[in-house]
PDB file of C-alpha atoms in Angstrom:
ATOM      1  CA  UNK E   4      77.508 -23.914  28.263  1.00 95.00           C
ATOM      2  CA  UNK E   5      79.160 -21.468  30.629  1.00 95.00           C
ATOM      3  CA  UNK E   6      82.374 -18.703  30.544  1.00 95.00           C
ATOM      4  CA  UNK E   7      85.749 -20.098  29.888  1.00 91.00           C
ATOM      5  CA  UNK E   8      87.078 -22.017  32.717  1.00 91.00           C
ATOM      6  CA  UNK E   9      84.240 -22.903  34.066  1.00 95.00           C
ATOM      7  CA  UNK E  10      85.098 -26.346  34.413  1.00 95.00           C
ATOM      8  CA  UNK E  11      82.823 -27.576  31.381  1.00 95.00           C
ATOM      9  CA  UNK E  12      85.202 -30.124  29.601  1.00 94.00           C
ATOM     10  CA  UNK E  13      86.698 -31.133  33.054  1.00 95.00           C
ATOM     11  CA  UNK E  14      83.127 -32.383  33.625  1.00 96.00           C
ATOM     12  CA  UNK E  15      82.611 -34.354  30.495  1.00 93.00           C
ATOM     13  CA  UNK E  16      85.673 -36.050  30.509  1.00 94.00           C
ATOM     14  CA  UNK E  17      85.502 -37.004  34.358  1.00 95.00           C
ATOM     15  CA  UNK E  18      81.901 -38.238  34.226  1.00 93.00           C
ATOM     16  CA  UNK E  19      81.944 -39.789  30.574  1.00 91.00           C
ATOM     17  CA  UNK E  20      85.614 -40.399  30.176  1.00 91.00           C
ATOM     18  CA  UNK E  21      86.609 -41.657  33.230  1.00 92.00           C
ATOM     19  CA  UNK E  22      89.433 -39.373  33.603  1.00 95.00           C
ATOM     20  CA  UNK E  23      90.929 -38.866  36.834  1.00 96.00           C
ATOM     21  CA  UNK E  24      90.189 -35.287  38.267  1.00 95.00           C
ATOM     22  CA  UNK E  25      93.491 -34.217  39.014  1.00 94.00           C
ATOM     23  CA  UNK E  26      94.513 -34.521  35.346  1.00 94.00           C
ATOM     24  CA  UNK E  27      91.845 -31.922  34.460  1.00 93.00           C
ATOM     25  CA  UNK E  28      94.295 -29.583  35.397  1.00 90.00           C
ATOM     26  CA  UNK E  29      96.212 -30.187  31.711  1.00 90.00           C
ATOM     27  CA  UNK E  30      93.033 -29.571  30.021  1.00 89.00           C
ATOM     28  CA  UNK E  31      93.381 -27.130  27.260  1.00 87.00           C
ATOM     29  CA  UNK E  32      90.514 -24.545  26.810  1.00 85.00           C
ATOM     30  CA  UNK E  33      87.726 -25.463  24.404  1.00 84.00           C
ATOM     31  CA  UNK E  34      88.184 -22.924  21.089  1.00 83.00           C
ATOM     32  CA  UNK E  35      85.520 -24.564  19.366  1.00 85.00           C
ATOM     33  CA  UNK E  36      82.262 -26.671  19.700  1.00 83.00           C
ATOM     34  CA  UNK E  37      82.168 -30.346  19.993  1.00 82.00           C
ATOM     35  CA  UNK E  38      79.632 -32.919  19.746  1.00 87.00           C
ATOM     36  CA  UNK E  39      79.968 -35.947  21.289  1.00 87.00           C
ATOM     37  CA  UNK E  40      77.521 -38.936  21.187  1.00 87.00           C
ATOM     38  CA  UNK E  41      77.205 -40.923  24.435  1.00 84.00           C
ATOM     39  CA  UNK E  42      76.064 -44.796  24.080  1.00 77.00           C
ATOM     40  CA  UNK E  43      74.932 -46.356  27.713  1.00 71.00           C
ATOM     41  CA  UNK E  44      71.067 -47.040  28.842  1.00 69.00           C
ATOM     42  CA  UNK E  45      70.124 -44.349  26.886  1.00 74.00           C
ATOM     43  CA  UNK E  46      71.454 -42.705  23.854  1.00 81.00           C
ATOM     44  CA  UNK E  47      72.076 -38.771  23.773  1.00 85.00           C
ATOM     45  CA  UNK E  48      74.376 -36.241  22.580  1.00 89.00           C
ATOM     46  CA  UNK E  49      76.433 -33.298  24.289  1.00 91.00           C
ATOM     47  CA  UNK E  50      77.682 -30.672  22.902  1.00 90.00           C
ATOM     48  CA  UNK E  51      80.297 -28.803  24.415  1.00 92.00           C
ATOM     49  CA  UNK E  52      80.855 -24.625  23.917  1.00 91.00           C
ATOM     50  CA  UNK E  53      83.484 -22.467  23.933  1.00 92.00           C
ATOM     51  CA  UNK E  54      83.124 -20.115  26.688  1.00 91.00           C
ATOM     52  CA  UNK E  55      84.618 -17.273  24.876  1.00 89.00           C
ATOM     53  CA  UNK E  56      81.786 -17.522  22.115  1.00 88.00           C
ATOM     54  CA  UNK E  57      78.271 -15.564  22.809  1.00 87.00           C
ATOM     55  CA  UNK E  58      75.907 -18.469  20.928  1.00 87.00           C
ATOM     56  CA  UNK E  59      72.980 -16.254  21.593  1.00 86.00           C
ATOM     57  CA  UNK E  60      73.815 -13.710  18.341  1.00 84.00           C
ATOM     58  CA  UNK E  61      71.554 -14.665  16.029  1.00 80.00           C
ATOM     59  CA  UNK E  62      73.352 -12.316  13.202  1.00 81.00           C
ATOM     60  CA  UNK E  63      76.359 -14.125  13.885  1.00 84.00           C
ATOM     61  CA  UNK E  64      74.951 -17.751  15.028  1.00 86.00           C
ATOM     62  CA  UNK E  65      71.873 -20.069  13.719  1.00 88.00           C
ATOM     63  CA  UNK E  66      70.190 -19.766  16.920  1.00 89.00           C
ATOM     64  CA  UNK E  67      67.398 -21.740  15.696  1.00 89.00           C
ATOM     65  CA  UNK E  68      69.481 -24.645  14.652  1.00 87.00           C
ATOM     66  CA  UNK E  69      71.413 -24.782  17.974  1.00 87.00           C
ATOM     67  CA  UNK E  70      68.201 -24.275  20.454  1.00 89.00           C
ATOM     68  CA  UNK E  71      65.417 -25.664  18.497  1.00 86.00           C
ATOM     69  CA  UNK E  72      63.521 -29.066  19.159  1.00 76.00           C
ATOM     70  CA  UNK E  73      65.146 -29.994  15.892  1.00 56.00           C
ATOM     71  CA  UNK E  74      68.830 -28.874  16.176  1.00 46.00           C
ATOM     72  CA  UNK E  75      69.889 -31.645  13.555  1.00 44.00           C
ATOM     73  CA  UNK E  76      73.567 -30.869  14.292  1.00 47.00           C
ATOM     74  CA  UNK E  77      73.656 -31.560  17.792  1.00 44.00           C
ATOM     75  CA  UNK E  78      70.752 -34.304  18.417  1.00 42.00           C
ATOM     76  CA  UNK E  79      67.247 -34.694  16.533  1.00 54.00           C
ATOM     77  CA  UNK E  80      66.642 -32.208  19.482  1.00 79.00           C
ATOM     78  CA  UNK E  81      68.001 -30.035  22.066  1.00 88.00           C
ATOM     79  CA  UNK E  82      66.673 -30.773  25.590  1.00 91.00           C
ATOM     80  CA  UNK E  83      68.271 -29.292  28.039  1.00 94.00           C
ATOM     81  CA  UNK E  84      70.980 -26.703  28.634  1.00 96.00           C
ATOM     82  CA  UNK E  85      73.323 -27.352  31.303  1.00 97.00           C
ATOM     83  CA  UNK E  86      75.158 -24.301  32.160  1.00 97.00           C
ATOM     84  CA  UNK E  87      78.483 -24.289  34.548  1.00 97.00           C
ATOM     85  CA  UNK E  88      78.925 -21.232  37.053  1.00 97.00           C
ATOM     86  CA  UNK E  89      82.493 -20.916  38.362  1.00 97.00           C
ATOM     87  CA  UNK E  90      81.721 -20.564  42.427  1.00 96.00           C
ATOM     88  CA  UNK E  91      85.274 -19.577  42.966  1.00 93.00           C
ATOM     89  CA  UNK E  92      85.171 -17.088  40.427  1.00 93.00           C
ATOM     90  CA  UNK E  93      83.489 -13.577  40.074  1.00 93.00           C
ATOM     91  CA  UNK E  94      80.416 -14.847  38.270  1.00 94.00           C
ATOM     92  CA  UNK E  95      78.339 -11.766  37.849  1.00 94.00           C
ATOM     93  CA  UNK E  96      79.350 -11.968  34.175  1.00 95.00           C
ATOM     94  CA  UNK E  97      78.159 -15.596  33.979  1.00 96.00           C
ATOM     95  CA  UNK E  98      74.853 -14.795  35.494  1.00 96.00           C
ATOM     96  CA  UNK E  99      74.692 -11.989  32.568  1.00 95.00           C
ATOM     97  CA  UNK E 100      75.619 -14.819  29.826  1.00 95.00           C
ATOM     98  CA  UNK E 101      73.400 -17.501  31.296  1.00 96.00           C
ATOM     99  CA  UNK E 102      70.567 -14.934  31.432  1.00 95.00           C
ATOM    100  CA  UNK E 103      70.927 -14.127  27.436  1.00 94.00           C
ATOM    101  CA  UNK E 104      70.760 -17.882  26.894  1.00 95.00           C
ATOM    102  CA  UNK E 105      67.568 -18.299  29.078  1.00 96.00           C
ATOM    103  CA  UNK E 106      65.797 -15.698  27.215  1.00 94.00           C
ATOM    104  CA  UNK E 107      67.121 -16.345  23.790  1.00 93.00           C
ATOM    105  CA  UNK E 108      67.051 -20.166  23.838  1.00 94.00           C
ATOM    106  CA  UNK E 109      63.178 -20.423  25.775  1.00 94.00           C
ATOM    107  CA  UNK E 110      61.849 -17.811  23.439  1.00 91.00           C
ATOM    108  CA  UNK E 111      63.077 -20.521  20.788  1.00 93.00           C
ATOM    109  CA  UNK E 112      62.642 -24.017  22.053  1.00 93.00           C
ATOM    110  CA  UNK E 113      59.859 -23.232  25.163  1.00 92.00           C
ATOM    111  CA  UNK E 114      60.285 -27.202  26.057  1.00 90.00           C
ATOM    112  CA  UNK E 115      64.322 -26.978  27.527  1.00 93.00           C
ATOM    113  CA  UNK E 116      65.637 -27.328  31.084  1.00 95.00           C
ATOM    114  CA  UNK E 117      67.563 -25.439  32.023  1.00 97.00           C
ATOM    115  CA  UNK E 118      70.145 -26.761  34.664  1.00 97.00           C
ATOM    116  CA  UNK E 119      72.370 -24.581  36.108  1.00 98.00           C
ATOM    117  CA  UNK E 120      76.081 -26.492  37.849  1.00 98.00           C
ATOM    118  CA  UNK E 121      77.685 -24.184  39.988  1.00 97.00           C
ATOM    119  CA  UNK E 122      80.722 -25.702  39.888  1.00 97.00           C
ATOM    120  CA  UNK E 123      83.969 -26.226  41.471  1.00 96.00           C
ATOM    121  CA  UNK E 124      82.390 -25.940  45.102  1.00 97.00           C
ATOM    122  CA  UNK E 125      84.614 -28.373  46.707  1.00 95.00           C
ATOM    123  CA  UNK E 126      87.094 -25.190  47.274  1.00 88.00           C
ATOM    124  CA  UNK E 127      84.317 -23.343  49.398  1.00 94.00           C
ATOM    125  CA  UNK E 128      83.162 -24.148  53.113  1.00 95.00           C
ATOM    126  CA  UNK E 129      79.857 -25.527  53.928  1.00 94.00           C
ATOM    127  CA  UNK E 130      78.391 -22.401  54.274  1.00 96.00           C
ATOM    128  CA  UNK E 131      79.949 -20.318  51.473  1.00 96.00           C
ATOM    129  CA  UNK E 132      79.087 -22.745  49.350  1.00 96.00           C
ATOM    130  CA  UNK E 133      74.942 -22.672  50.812  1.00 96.00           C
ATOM    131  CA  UNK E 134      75.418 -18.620  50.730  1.00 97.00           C
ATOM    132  CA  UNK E 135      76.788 -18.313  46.816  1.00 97.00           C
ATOM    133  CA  UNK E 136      73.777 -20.881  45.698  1.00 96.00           C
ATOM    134  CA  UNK E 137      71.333 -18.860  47.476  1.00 97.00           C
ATOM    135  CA  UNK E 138      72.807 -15.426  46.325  1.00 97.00           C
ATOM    136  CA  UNK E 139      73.333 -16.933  42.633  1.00 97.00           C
ATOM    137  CA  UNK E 140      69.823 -18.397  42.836  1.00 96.00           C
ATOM    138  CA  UNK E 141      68.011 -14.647  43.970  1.00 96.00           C
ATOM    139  CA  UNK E 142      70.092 -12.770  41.356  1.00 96.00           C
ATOM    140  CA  UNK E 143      68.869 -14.745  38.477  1.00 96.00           C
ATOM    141  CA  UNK E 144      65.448 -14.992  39.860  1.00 94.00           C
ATOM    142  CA  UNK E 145      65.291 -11.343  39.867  1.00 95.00           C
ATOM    143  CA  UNK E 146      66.614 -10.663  36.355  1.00 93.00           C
ATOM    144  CA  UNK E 147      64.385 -13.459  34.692  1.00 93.00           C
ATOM    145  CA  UNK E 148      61.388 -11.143  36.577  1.00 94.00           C
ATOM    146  CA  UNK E 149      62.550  -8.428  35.349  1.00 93.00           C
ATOM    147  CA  UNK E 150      62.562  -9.578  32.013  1.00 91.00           C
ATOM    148  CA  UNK E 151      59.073 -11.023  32.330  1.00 91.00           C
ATOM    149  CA  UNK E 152      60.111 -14.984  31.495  1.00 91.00           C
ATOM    150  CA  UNK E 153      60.101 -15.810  35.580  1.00 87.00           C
ATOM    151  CA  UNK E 154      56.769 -17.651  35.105  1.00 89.00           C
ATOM    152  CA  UNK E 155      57.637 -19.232  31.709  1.00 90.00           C
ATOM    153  CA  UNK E 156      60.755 -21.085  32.350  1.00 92.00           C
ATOM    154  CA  UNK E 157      62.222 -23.352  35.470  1.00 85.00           C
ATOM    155  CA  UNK E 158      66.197 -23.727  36.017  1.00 93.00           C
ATOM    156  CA  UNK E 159      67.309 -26.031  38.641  1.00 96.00           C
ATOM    157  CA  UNK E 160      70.924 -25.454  40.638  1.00 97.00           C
ATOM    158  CA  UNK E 161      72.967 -28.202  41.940  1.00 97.00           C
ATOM    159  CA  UNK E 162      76.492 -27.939  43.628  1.00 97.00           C
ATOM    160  CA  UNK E 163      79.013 -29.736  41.537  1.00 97.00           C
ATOM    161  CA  UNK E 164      82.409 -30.723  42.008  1.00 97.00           C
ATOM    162  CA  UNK E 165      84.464 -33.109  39.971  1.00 97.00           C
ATOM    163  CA  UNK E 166      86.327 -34.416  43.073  1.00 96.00           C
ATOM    164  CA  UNK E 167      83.019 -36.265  44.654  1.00 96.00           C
ATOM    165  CA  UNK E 168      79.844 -37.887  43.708  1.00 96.00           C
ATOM    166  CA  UNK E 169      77.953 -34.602  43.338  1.00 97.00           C
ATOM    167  CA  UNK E 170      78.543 -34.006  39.299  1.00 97.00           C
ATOM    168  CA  UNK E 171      77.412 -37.708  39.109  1.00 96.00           C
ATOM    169  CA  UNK E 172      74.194 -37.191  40.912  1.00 96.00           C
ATOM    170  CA  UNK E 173      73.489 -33.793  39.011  1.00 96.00           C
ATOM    171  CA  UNK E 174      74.331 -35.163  35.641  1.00 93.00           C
ATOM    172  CA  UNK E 175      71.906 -38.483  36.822  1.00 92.00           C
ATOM    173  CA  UNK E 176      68.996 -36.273  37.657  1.00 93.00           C
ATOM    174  CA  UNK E 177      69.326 -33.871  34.331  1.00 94.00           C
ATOM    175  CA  UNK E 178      69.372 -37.026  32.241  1.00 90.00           C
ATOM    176  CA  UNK E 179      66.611 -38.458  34.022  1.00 88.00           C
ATOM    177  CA  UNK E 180      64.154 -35.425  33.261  1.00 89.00           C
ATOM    178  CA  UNK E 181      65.092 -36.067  29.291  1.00 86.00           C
ATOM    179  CA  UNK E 182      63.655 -39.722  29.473  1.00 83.00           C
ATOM    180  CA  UNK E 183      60.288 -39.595  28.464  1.00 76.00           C
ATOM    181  CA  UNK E 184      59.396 -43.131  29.557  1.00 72.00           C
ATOM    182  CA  UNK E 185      60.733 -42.066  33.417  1.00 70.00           C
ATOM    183  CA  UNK E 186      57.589 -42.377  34.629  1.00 74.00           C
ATOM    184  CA  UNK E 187      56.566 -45.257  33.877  1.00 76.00           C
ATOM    185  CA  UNK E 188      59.828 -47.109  34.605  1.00 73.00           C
ATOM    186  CA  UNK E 189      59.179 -45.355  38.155  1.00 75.00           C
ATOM    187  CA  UNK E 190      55.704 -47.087  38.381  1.00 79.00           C
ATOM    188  CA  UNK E 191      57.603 -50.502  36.909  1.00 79.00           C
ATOM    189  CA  UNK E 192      60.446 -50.319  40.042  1.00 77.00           C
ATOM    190  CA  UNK E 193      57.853 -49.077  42.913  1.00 81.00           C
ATOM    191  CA  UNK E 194      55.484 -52.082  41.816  1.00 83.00           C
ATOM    192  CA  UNK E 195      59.215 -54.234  41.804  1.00 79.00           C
ATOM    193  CA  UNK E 196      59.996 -53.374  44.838  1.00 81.00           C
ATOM    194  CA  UNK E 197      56.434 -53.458  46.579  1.00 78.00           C
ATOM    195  CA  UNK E 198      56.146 -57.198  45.064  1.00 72.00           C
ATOM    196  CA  UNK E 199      59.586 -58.076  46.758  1.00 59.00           C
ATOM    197  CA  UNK E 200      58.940 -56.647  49.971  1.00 57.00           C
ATOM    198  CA  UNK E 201      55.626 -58.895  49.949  1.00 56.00           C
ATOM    199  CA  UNK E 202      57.324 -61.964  48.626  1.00 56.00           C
ATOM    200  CA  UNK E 203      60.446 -62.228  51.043  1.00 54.00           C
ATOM    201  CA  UNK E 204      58.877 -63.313  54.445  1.00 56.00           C
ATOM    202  CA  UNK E 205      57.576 -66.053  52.375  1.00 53.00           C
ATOM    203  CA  UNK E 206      60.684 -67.247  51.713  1.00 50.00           C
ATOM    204  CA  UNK E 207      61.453 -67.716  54.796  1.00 46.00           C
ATOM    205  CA  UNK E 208      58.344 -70.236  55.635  1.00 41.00           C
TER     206      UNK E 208
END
């Protein structure tokens, strides 16, 4: 989720399509949503949504069916909410949006992450790009306070850009929190690797 031209579709189809990042550029904007089912170790769904579209009115929207830990029409749940910041935008109106979907979506489905991509950083210095995540990062802190859900819910930030490995690694580490048995392939690959280190000088007798 994010505002249009945030860079949400660029992302998709240059992490899951392969598509070259300069040909982003020819991208039209989403108008409506899409769901698209990704096949690799794991199995999951994304759903992509319009920018220009406020999912959060429930007199308007079936909240319940998008957010919920059964949203049937997206996957048999939703578990996490990625939502793209433009950094080289004005994104005071994104931090407004992504604050309606924190506290409409948690009050709904109290199990999501919430991962916040502030996005298109590769146009920013080193330290404009440390100064927006810090200022994006106190402004929302202080509106989820004020709004009392500070406590209840936990958004990470990572600075993405389609032109390196950085959307790679964030996308990695959101999909990583969704696989329940991550733990225990964790355990699996430390006792691997422990077992290997012990094994090699052997090899060598």
């Amino acid at each position: 989720m994010g505002l249009r031209r945030s860079g949400k579709t660029s992302i998709q189809k240059v992490v899951f399509h392969k598509m070259a990042p300069n040909e982003t550029i020819f991208l039209e904007s989403t108008t409506k949503m899409g769901v698209e089912r990704v096949h690799s170790f794991i199995h999951f769904s994304i759903a992509d949504f319009p920018g220009q579209i406020d999912f959060t009115d429930d007199q308007t929207y079936d909240v319940e069916a998008i957010f919920g830990e059964a949203a049937a029409d997206v996957t048999s749940s939703c578990g996490a909410i990625i939502f793209v910041i433009d950094a080289q935008d004005d994104y005071y109106d994104a931090l407004r949006r992504l604050r309606e979907t924190v506290d409409v979506a948690s009050r709904i489905n109290p199990k999501l992450y919430f991962e916040v991509f502030i996005h298109k950083v590769d146009g920013l210095s080193e330290d404009a790009k440390i100064e927006t995540q810090r200022d994006i990062h106190q402004r929302v802190t202080d509106e989820l306070l004020d709004i009392g859900l500070l406590d209840r819910v936990h958004l990470t930030f990572y600075l993405t850009s389609i032109y390196d490995h950085s959307i790679y690694e964030a996308f990695s580490k959101v999909i990583q929190k969704l696989i329940n048995q991550m733990p225990t392939l964790e355990n699996l690959l430390n006792t691997l690797c422990s077992v290997r280190l012990y094994c090699v000088p052997n090899a060598f007798l």
